mmCIF file of C-alpha atoms in Angstrom:
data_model
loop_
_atom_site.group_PDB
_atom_site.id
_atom_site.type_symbol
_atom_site.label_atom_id
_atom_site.label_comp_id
_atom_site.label_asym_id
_atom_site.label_seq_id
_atom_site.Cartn_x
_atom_site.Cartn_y
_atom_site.Cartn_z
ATOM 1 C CA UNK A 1163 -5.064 16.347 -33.285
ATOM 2 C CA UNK A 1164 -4.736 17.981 -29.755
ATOM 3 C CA UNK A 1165 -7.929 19.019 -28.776
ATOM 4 C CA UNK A 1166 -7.167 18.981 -25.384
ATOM 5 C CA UNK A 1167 -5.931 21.810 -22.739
ATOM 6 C CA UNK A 1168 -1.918 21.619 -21.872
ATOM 7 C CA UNK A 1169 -2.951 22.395 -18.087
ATOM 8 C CA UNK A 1170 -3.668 19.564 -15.435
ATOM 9 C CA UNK A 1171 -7.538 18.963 -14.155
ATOM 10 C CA UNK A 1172 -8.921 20.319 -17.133
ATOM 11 C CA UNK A 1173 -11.304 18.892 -19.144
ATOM 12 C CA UNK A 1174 -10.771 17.654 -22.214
ATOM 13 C CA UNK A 1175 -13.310 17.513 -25.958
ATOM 14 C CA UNK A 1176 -12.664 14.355 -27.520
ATOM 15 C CA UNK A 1177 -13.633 14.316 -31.215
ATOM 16 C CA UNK A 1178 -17.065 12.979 -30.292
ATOM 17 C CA UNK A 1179 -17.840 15.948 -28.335
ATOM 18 C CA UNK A 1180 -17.740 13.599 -25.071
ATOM 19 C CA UNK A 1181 -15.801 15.515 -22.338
ATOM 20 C CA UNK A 1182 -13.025 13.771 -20.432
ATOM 21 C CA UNK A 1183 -11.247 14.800 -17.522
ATOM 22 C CA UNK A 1184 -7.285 14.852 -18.340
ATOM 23 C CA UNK A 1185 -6.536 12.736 -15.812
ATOM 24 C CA UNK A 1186 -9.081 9.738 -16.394
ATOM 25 C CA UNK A 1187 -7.248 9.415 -19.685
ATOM 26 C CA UNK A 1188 -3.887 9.115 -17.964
ATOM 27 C CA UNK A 1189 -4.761 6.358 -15.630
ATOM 28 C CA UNK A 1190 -6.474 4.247 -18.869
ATOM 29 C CA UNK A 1191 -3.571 4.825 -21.010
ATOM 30 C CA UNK A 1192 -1.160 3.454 -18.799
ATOM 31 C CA UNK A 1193 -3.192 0.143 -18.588
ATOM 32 C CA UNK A 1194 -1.189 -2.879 -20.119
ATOM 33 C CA UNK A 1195 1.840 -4.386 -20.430
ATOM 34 C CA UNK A 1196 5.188 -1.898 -20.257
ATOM 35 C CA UNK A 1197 7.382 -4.659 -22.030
ATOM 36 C CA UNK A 1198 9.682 -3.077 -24.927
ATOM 37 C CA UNK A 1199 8.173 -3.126 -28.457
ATOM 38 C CA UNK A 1200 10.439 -6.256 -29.540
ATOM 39 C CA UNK A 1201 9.019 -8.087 -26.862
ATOM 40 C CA UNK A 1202 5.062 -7.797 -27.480
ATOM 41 C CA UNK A 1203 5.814 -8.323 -31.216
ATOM 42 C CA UNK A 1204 6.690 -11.932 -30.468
ATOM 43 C CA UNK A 1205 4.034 -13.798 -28.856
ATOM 44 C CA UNK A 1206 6.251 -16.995 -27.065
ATOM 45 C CA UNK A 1207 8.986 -14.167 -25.894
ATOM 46 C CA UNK A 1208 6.502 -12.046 -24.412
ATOM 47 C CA UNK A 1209 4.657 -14.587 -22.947
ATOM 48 C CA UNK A 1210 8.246 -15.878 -21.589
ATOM 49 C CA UNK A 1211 8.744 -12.230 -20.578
ATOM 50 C CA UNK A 1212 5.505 -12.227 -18.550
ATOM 51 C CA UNK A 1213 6.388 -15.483 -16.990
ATOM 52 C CA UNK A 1214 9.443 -13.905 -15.540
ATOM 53 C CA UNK A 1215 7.899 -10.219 -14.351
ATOM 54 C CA UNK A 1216 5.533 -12.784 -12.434
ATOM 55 C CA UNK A 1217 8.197 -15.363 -10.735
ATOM 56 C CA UNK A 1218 10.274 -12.347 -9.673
ATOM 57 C CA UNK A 1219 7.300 -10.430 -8.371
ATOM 58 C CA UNK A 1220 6.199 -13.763 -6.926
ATOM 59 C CA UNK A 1221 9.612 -13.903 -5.057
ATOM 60 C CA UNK A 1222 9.171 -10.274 -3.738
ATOM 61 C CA UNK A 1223 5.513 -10.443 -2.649
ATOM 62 C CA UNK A 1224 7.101 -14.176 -0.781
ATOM 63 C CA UNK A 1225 10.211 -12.128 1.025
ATOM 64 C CA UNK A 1226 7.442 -9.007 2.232
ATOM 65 C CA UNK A 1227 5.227 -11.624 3.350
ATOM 66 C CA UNK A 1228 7.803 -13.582 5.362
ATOM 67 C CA UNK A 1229 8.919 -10.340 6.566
ATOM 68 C CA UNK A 1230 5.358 -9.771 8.366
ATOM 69 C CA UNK A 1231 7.046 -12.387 10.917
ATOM 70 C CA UNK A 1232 10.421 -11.591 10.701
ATOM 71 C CA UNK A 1233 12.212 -8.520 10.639
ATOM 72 C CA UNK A 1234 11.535 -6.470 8.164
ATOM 73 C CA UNK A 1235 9.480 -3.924 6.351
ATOM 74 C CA UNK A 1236 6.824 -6.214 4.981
ATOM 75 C CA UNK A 1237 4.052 -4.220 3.764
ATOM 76 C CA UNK A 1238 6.552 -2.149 1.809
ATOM 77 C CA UNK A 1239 8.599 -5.072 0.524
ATOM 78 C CA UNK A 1240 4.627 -6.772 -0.492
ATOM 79 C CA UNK A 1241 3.854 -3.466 -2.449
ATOM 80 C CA UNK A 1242 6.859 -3.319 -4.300
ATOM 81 C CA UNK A 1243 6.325 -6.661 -5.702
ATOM 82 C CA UNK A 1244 2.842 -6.047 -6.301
ATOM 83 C CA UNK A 1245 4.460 -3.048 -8.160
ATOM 84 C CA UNK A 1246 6.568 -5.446 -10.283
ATOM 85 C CA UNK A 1247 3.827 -7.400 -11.237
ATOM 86 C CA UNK A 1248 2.167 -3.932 -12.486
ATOM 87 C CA UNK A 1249 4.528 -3.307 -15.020
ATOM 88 C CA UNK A 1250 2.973 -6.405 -16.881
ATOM 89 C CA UNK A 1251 -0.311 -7.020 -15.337
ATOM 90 C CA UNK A 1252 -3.419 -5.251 -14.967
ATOM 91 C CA UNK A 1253 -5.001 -6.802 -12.342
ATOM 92 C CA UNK A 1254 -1.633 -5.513 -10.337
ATOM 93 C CA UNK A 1255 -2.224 -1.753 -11.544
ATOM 94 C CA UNK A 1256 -6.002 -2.187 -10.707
ATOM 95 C CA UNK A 1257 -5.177 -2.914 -7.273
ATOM 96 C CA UNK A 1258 -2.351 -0.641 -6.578
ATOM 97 C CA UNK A 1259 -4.707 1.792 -7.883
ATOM 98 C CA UNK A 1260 -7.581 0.666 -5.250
ATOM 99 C CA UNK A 1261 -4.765 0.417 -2.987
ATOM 100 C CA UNK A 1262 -3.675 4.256 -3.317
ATOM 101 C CA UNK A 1263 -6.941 5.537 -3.229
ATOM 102 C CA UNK A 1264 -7.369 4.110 -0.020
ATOM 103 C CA UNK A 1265 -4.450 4.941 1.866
ATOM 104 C CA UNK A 1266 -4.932 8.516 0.040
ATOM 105 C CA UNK A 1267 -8.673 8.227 1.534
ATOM 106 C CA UNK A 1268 -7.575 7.546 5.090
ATOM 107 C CA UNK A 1269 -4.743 9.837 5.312
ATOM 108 C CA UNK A 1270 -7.299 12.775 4.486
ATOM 109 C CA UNK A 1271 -9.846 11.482 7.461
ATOM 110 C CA UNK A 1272 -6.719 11.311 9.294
ATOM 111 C CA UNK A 1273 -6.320 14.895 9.150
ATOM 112 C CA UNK A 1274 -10.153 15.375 9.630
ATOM 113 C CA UNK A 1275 -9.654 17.619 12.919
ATOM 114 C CA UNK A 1276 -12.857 15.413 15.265
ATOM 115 C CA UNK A 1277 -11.424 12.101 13.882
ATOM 116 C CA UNK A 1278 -7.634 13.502 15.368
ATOM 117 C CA UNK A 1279 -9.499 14.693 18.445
ATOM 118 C CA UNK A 1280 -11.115 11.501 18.946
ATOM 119 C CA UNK A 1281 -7.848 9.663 18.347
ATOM 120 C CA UNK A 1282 -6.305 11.562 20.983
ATOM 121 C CA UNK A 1283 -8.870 11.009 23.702
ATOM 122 C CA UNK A 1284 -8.944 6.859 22.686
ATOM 123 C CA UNK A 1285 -5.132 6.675 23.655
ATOM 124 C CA UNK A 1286 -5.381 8.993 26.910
ATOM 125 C CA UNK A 1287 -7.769 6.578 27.988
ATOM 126 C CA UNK A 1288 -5.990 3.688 26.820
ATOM 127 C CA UNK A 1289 -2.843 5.035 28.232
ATOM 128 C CA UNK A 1290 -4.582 5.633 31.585
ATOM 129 C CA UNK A 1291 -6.265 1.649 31.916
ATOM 130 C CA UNK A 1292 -2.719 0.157 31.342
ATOM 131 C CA UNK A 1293 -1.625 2.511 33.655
ATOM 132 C CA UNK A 1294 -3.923 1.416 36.519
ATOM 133 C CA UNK A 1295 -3.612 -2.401 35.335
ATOM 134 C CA UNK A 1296 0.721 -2.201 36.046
ATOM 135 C CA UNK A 1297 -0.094 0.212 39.050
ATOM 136 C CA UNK A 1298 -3.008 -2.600 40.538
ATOM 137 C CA UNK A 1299 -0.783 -5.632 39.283
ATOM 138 C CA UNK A 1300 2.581 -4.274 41.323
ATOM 139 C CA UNK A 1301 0.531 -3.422 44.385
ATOM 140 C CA UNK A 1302 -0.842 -7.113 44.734
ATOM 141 C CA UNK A 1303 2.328 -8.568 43.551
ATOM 142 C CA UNK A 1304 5.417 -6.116 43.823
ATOM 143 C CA UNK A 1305 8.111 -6.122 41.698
ATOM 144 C CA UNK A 1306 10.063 -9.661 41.252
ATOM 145 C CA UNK A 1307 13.366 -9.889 38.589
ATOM 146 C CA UNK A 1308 13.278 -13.252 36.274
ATOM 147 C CA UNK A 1309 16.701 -13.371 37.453
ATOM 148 C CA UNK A 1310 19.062 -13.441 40.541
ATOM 149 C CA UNK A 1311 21.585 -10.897 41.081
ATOM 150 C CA UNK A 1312 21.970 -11.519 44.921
ATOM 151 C CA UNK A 1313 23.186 -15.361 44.023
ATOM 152 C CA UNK A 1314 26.397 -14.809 41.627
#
């Protein structure tokens, strides 16, 4: 029975009355494990299966973290692991969920036009103090090469 509205954001009467926005029921049906049907209907080859979703994303979340050090695009390598582990996990959905929200969250007090404006005057001024630091720094001691050219 559909007693719901076809349209996104709208609100939708469950058959106890209770109201339920559309989207809330999106994000809790996608909970749980995305293995195929033949694999949850055996317990030791889905446990087998989850074994494996988490030694791969193990691997991935291991090359994203080495790549904080080394070249690399950590971060995005760490997040695509963590969203390997989602597809079995829901700790991993819970927090790429959290995760989301918060980036979503910051990128909209990014835009906030005082927190820009404020952004902009921090880095003038930080621009301006390394400036005088080099400027001070080659007054008192000019500048010297690491290296020779006059002696080849």
């Amino acid at each position: 029975m559909n007693t719901g509205s076809n349209r996104s954001g709208e609100a939708v009467v469950t058959v106890d009355g209770v109201t339920v926005d559309e989207s809330e029921s999106r994000e809790e049906r996608a909970l749980g494990s995305r293995a195929p049907e033949f694999v949850k209907a055996r317990r030791a080859l889905h446990f087998s299966w989850q074994v494996g979703v988490f030694v791969v994303g193990l691997a991935v979340v291991a090359a994203g973290a080495a790549m904080l050090v080394l070249p690399g695009p950590g971060w995005v390598v760490i997040f695509g692991g963590m969203a390997i582990w989602a597809t079995e996990f829901v700790w991993a959905q819970l927090v790429l969920r959290w995760t989301k929200r918060k980036v979503t969250e910051a990128a909209q007090r990014a835009l906030d036009p005082k927190v820009r404006r404020r952004n902009i005057i921090l880095t003038s001024v930080g621009v301006v103090i390394v400036a005088a630091l080099a400027a001070v720094y080659l007054w008192k001691f000019g500048l010297v090469m690491p290296w020779k050219i006059e002696d080849q």
